[in-house]
Amino acid sequence: EVELLESGGGLVQPGGSLRLSCAASGFTFDNYAMSWVRQAPGKGLEWVSSISGSGGSFFYGDSMRGRSTISRDNSKNILYLDMKSLRADDTALYYCAKVSVAAYNGYFDFWGQGTLVTVSS
Amino acid sequence: DIQMTQSPSSLSASVGDRVTITCQASHDVSKYVNWYQQKPGRAPKLLIYDASNLGPGVPSRFSGSRSGTDFSLTISSLQPEDTATYYCQQYDDLPLTFGGGTKLQIK
């Protein structure tokens, strides 16, 4: 059974940094791309970033490009998102999602329950 | 960026009704559109992938179709548990983009 468990969210001041983690199990981790998708309170879904199964290719949406770094540790089956220069509009529930293929261009077939990031002074 | 224009933004229907939600892509995205269901307080769940393929474990009352850059999600006979927000998403090109969502309520 596929399981994705996010952690690392919390309250951070504007301009601060945070590292999100997603522990994956139930599938061959390095065979699949992984993504981060966020949802601001009461709003829709927004793609943040994706990384290929090997970790050699990564892609970012406009909202966090230059302020975030996606990475993965295939020996530990963990996905990361390092975020810096956080702003109030980064406040959201951040979901980890498994992609159906090794590259970015597939569908999100499994989702974690999300980790909440709140940016506020 | 490819815009996914979803309509309606909200919808109320009765149990047993046939319900259709549409999504129009601003550019050709071939068949690369997926649909997700998000129930209140829950993570999204895959319903339809590649425009018309049913996701694993998804009831057969859900179906998807494509006509050019127009995509539809249809529920053939609405059930109480279908109360949720539905999102379309394209993956033909980066950035990956979602529609604005359709909130479906049962009358």
mmCIF file of C-alpha atoms in Angstrom:
data_model
loop_
_atom_site.group_PDB
_atom_site.id
_atom_site.type_symbol
_atom_site.label_atom_id
_atom_site.label_comp_id
_atom_site.label_asym_id
_atom_site.label_seq_id
_atom_site.Cartn_x
_atom_site.Cartn_y
_atom_site.Cartn_z
ATOM 1 C CA GLU A 1 0.000 0.000 0.000
ATOM 2 C CA VAL A 2 1.382 3.377 -1.009
ATOM 3 C CA GLU A 3 1.860 5.787 1.876
ATOM 4 C CA LEU A 4 3.135 9.348 1.788
ATOM 5 C CA LEU A 5 3.718 11.113 5.078
ATOM 6 C CA GLU A 6 4.620 14.785 5.063
ATOM 7 C CA SER A 7 6.278 16.613 7.931
ATOM 8 C CA GLY A 8 8.148 19.812 8.644
ATOM 9 C CA GLY A 9 5.357 22.334 8.432
ATOM 10 C CA GLY A 10 4.754 24.935 11.094
ATOM 11 C CA LEU A 11 4.660 28.615 11.919
ATOM 12 C CA VAL A 12 7.480 30.670 10.436
ATOM 13 C CA GLN A 13 8.085 34.399 10.306
ATOM 14 C CA PRO A 14 8.116 36.271 7.005
ATOM 15 C CA GLY A 15 11.544 35.930 5.432
ATOM 16 C CA GLY A 16 12.184 32.659 7.217
ATOM 17 C CA SER A 17 13.038 29.208 5.936
ATOM 18 C CA LEU A 18 11.553 25.758 6.292
ATOM 19 C CA ARG A 19 12.312 22.230 5.107
ATOM 20 C CA LEU A 20 9.410 19.944 4.290
ATOM 21 C CA SER A 21 9.868 16.180 4.119
ATOM 22 C CA CYS A 22 7.763 13.393 2.662
ATOM 23 C CA ALA A 23 8.471 9.817 3.678
ATOM 24 C CA ALA A 24 7.313 7.344 1.056
ATOM 25 C CA SER A 25 6.591 3.633 1.298
ATOM 26 C CA GLY A 26 4.772 0.896 -0.569
ATOM 27 C CA PHE A 27 6.395 1.390 -3.982
ATOM 28 C CA THR A 28 9.822 1.475 -5.644
ATOM 29 C CA PHE A 29 10.621 5.091 -4.848
ATOM 30 C CA ASP A 30 13.262 5.834 -7.476
ATOM 31 C CA ASN A 31 11.041 4.540 -10.288
ATOM 32 C CA TYR A 32 8.703 7.514 -9.968
ATOM 33 C CA ALA A 33 8.806 11.265 -10.080
ATOM 34 C CA MET A 34 7.479 13.122 -7.064
ATOM 35 C CA SER A 35 5.827 16.496 -6.703
ATOM 36 C CA TRP A 36 4.747 19.128 -4.230
ATOM 37 C CA VAL A 37 1.306 20.712 -4.627
ATOM 38 C CA ARG A 38 -0.023 23.353 -2.275
ATOM 39 C CA GLN A 39 -3.431 24.668 -1.296
ATOM 40 C CA ALA A 40 -3.906 28.025 0.394
ATOM 41 C CA PRO A 41 -6.747 28.140 2.938
ATOM 42 C CA GLY A 42 -10.078 28.012 1.113
ATOM 43 C CA LYS A 43 -8.375 28.089 -2.298
ATOM 44 C CA GLY A 44 -7.613 25.688 -5.125
ATOM 45 C CA LEU A 45 -4.656 23.479 -5.922
ATOM 46 C CA GLU A 46 -1.341 24.928 -7.122
ATOM 47 C CA TRP A 47 1.607 22.917 -8.436
ATOM 48 C CA VAL A 48 4.857 23.891 -6.709
ATOM 49 C CA SER A 49 7.608 21.585 -7.945
ATOM 50 C CA SER A 50 8.456 18.163 -9.384
ATOM 51 C CA ILE A 51 11.554 15.987 -9.439
ATOM 52 C CA SER A 52 12.292 12.983 -11.632
ATOM 53 C CA GLY A 53 12.755 9.510 -10.209
ATOM 54 C CA SER A 54 16.529 9.694 -10.484
ATOM 55 C CA GLY A 55 16.607 13.182 -9.016
ATOM 56 C CA GLY A 56 18.469 14.468 -12.057
ATOM 57 C CA SER A 57 15.681 16.690 -13.391
ATOM 58 C CA PHE A 58 13.586 19.162 -11.446
ATOM 59 C CA PHE A 59 11.012 21.757 -12.272
ATOM 60 C CA TYR A 60 9.376 24.655 -10.463
ATOM 61 C CA GLY A 61 6.205 26.648 -10.719
ATOM 62 C CA ASP A 62 6.381 30.419 -10.885
ATOM 63 C CA SER A 63 5.271 30.968 -7.302
ATOM 64 C CA MET A 64 8.326 29.473 -5.609
ATOM 65 C CA ARG A 65 10.984 29.424 -8.322
ATOM 66 C CA GLY A 66 14.211 30.839 -6.915
ATOM 67 C CA ARG A 67 12.979 30.485 -3.326
ATOM 68 C CA SER A 68 12.677 26.720 -3.117
ATOM 69 C CA THR A 69 14.734 23.625 -3.834
ATOM 70 C CA ILE A 70 13.270 20.186 -4.384
ATOM 71 C CA SER A 71 15.416 17.136 -3.718
ATOM 72 C CA ARG A 72 15.115 13.469 -2.871
ATOM 73 C CA ASP A 73 17.096 10.805 -1.066
ATOM 74 C CA ASN A 74 16.409 7.573 -2.901
ATOM 75 C CA SER A 75 18.341 5.553 -0.315
ATOM 76 C CA LYS A 76 15.903 6.709 2.388
ATOM 77 C CA ASN A 77 12.748 7.095 0.247
ATOM 78 C CA ILE A 78 12.312 10.716 1.278
ATOM 79 C CA LEU A 79 11.302 13.755 -0.745
ATOM 80 C CA TYR A 80 12.249 17.249 0.413
ATOM 81 C CA LEU A 81 11.270 20.835 -0.273
ATOM 82 C CA ASP A 82 13.550 23.531 1.089
ATOM 83 C CA MET A 83 11.823 26.903 1.161
ATOM 84 C CA LYS A 84 13.359 30.294 1.931
ATOM 85 C CA SER A 85 12.338 33.963 1.924
ATOM 86 C CA LEU A 86 8.857 32.845 2.886
ATOM 87 C CA ARG A 87 5.964 35.289 2.489
ATOM 88 C CA ALA A 88 2.468 35.430 3.882
ATOM 89 C CA ASP A 89 1.067 34.179 0.580
ATOM 90 C CA ASP A 90 3.090 30.972 0.933
ATOM 91 C CA THR A 91 0.735 30.012 3.756
ATOM 92 C CA ALA A 92 -0.831 26.757 2.598
ATOM 93 C CA LEU A 93 -1.244 23.047 3.094
ATOM 94 C CA TYR A 94 1.623 21.431 1.206
ATOM 95 C CA TYR A 95 0.885 18.029 -0.300
ATOM 96 C CA CYS A 96 3.418 15.479 -1.452
ATOM 97 C CA ALA A 97 2.194 13.565 -4.494
ATOM 98 C CA LYS A 98 3.525 10.543 -6.343
ATOM 99 C CA VAL A 99 3.646 10.875 -10.142
ATOM 100 C CA SER A 100 2.591 7.930 -12.300
ATOM 101 C CA VAL A 101 5.852 7.919 -14.289
ATOM 102 C CA ALA A 102 9.577 8.539 -13.774
ATOM 103 C CA ALA A 103 9.450 11.951 -15.449
ATOM 104 C CA TYR A 104 7.303 14.930 -14.451
ATOM 105 C CA ASN A 105 4.666 14.379 -17.120
ATOM 106 C CA GLY A 106 2.192 12.029 -15.544
ATOM 107 C CA TYR A 107 -0.748 12.133 -13.251
ATOM 108 C CA PHE A 108 -0.711 12.352 -9.458
ATOM 109 C CA ASP A 109 -1.865 8.883 -8.473
ATOM 110 C CA PHE A 110 -1.271 9.107 -4.733
ATOM 111 C CA TRP A 111 -1.290 12.037 -2.322
ATOM 112 C CA GLY A 112 -0.194 12.503 1.253
ATOM 113 C CA GLN A 113 -2.371 14.217 3.842
ATOM 114 C CA GLY A 114 -0.376 17.431 3.718
ATOM 115 C CA THR A 115 1.681 19.543 6.106
ATOM 116 C CA LEU A 116 0.550 23.050 7.006
ATOM 117 C CA VAL A 117 2.898 25.980 6.554
ATOM 118 C CA THR A 118 1.863 29.251 8.167
ATOM 119 C CA VAL A 119 3.898 32.376 7.468
ATOM 120 C CA SER A 120 3.098 35.065 9.980
ATOM 121 C CA SER A 121 4.757 37.415 12.431
ATOM 122 C CA ASP B 1 1.200 29.134 -19.206
ATOM 123 C CA ILE B 2 -1.749 26.928 -20.114
ATOM 124 C CA GLN B 3 -4.923 28.142 -18.427
ATOM 125 C CA MET B 4 -7.548 25.604 -17.431
ATOM 126 C CA THR B 5 -10.942 27.295 -17.244
ATOM 127 C CA GLN B 6 -13.309 25.169 -15.228
ATOM 128 C CA SER B 7 -17.077 25.597 -15.016
ATOM 129 C CA PRO B 8 -19.283 25.906 -13.168
ATOM 130 C CA SER B 9 -17.491 27.035 -10.015
ATOM 131 C CA SER B 10 -20.284 25.564 -7.925
ATOM 132 C CA LEU B 11 -23.168 23.242 -8.547
ATOM 133 C CA SER B 12 -26.076 21.822 -6.595
ATOM 134 C CA ALA B 13 -27.841 18.691 -7.797
ATOM 135 C CA SER B 14 -30.070 15.917 -6.517
ATOM 136 C CA VAL B 15 -29.237 12.292 -5.852
ATOM 137 C CA GLY B 16 -29.612 10.363 -9.088
ATOM 138 C CA ASP B 17 -28.979 13.380 -11.333
ATOM 139 C CA ARG B 18 -26.522 13.330 -14.206
ATOM 140 C CA VAL B 19 -23.876 15.985 -13.581
ATOM 141 C CA THR B 20 -21.269 17.354 -15.975
ATOM 142 C CA ILE B 21 -18.311 19.587 -15.148
ATOM 143 C CA THR B 22 -16.251 21.111 -17.921
ATOM 144 C CA CYS B 23 -12.710 22.356 -18.330
ATOM 145 C CA GLN B 24 -11.382 24.306 -21.286
ATOM 146 C CA ALA B 25 -7.660 24.472 -21.975
ATOM 147 C CA SER B 26 -6.209 27.692 -23.401
ATOM 148 C CA HIS B 27 -3.919 25.700 -25.713
ATOM 149 C CA ASP B 28 -3.861 22.243 -27.191
ATOM 150 C CA VAL B 29 -2.993 19.796 -24.419
ATOM 151 C CA SER B 30 -3.718 16.641 -26.389
ATOM 152 C CA LYS B 31 -5.294 14.093 -24.030
ATOM 153 C CA TYR B 32 -3.165 15.065 -21.030
ATOM 154 C CA VAL B 33 -5.856 16.143 -18.610
ATOM 155 C CA ASN B 34 -6.635 14.546 -15.280
ATOM 156 C CA TRP B 35 -9.506 14.985 -12.846
ATOM 157 C CA TYR B 36 -9.293 14.878 -9.061
ATOM 158 C CA GLN B 37 -11.908 14.747 -6.319
ATOM 159 C CA GLN B 38 -11.288 16.470 -3.006
ATOM 160 C CA LYS B 39 -13.672 15.872 -0.143
ATOM 161 C CA PRO B 40 -13.740 18.393 2.728
ATOM 162 C CA GLY B 41 -10.686 18.072 4.955
ATOM 163 C CA ARG B 42 -9.159 15.368 2.771
ATOM 164 C CA ALA B 43 -6.363 15.111 0.239
ATOM 165 C CA PRO B 44 -7.264 15.070 -3.476
ATOM 166 C CA LYS B 45 -7.890 11.707 -5.082
ATOM 167 C CA LEU B 46 -7.327 10.748 -8.717
ATOM 168 C CA LEU B 47 -10.575 10.126 -10.605
ATOM 169 C CA ILE B 48 -9.754 10.236 -14.315
ATOM 170 C CA TYR B 49 -6.414 10.299 -16.109
ATOM 171 C CA ASP B 50 -5.542 11.071 -19.717
ATOM 172 C CA ALA B 51 -8.990 12.581 -20.318
ATOM 173 C CA SER B 52 -11.023 9.391 -20.223
ATOM 174 C CA ASN B 53 -9.352 6.629 -18.210
ATOM 175 C CA LEU B 54 -10.915 5.688 -14.895
ATOM 176 C CA GLY B 55 -8.527 5.758 -11.947
ATOM 177 C CA PRO B 56 -8.042 2.644 -9.818
ATOM 178 C CA GLY B 57 -11.022 1.878 -7.608
ATOM 179 C CA VAL B 58 -13.117 4.738 -8.993
ATOM 180 C CA PRO B 59 -16.817 3.893 -9.411
ATOM 181 C CA SER B 60 -18.022 3.442 -12.981
ATOM 182 C CA ARG B 61 -20.565 6.271 -12.630
ATOM 183 C CA PHE B 62 -17.626 8.628 -13.207
ATOM 184 C CA SER B 63 -16.443 9.173 -16.767
ATOM 185 C CA GLY B 64 -14.317 11.645 -18.691
ATOM 186 C CA SER B 65 -14.282 12.820 -22.281
ATOM 187 C CA ARG B 66 -12.434 15.166 -24.598
ATOM 188 C CA SER B 67 -13.412 17.274 -27.592
ATOM 189 C CA GLY B 68 -10.453 19.288 -28.819
ATOM 190 C CA THR B 69 -9.433 21.541 -25.949
ATOM 191 C CA ASP B 70 -12.687 20.938 -24.061
ATOM 192 C CA PHE B 71 -12.762 18.283 -21.362
ATOM 193 C CA SER B 72 -15.698 16.974 -19.355
ATOM 194 C CA LEU B 73 -16.184 14.998 -16.175
ATOM 195 C CA THR B 74 -19.580 13.321 -15.912
ATOM 196 C CA ILE B 75 -21.236 11.617 -12.974
ATOM 197 C CA SER B 76 -24.016 9.485 -14.432
ATOM 198 C CA SER B 77 -26.069 9.109 -11.253
ATOM 199 C CA LEU B 78 -25.095 11.408 -8.410
ATOM 200 C CA GLN B 79 -24.626 9.793 -5.005
ATOM 201 C CA PRO B 80 -24.507 11.510 -1.579
ATOM 202 C CA GLU B 81 -20.824 10.613 -1.181
ATOM 203 C CA ASP B 82 -19.981 12.585 -4.337
ATOM 204 C CA THR B 83 -20.171 15.850 -2.389
ATOM 205 C CA ALA B 84 -16.720 17.290 -3.030
ATOM 206 C CA THR B 85 -14.704 19.787 -5.016
ATOM 207 C CA TYR B 86 -13.488 18.599 -8.391
ATOM 208 C CA TYR B 87 -10.369 19.833 -10.179
ATOM 209 C CA CYS B 88 -9.030 19.330 -13.678
ATOM 210 C CA GLN B 89 -5.277 19.463 -14.332
ATOM 211 C CA GLN B 90 -3.114 19.462 -17.445
ATOM 212 C CA TYR B 91 0.338 17.962 -17.744
ATOM 213 C CA ASP B 92 1.021 18.560 -21.420
ATOM 214 C CA ASP B 93 3.391 21.419 -20.602
ATOM 215 C CA LEU B 94 5.080 23.145 -17.712
ATOM 216 C CA PRO B 95 4.005 24.719 -15.505
ATOM 217 C CA LEU B 96 1.498 22.058 -14.544
ATOM 218 C CA THR B 97 -1.798 23.853 -14.020
ATOM 219 C CA PHE B 98 -5.118 23.132 -12.337
ATOM 220 C CA GLY B 99 -8.581 24.443 -13.004
ATOM 221 C CA GLY B 100 -10.154 26.622 -10.344
ATOM 222 C CA GLY B 101 -12.345 23.834 -9.011
ATOM 223 C CA THR B 102 -16.054 22.996 -8.987
ATOM 224 C CA LYS B 103 -17.763 22.640 -5.635
ATOM 225 C CA LEU B 104 -20.528 20.046 -5.945
ATOM 226 C CA GLN B 105 -23.250 19.875 -3.324
ATOM 227 C CA ILE B 106 -26.236 17.612 -2.957
ATOM 228 C CA LYS B 107 -29.646 19.295 -2.773
#
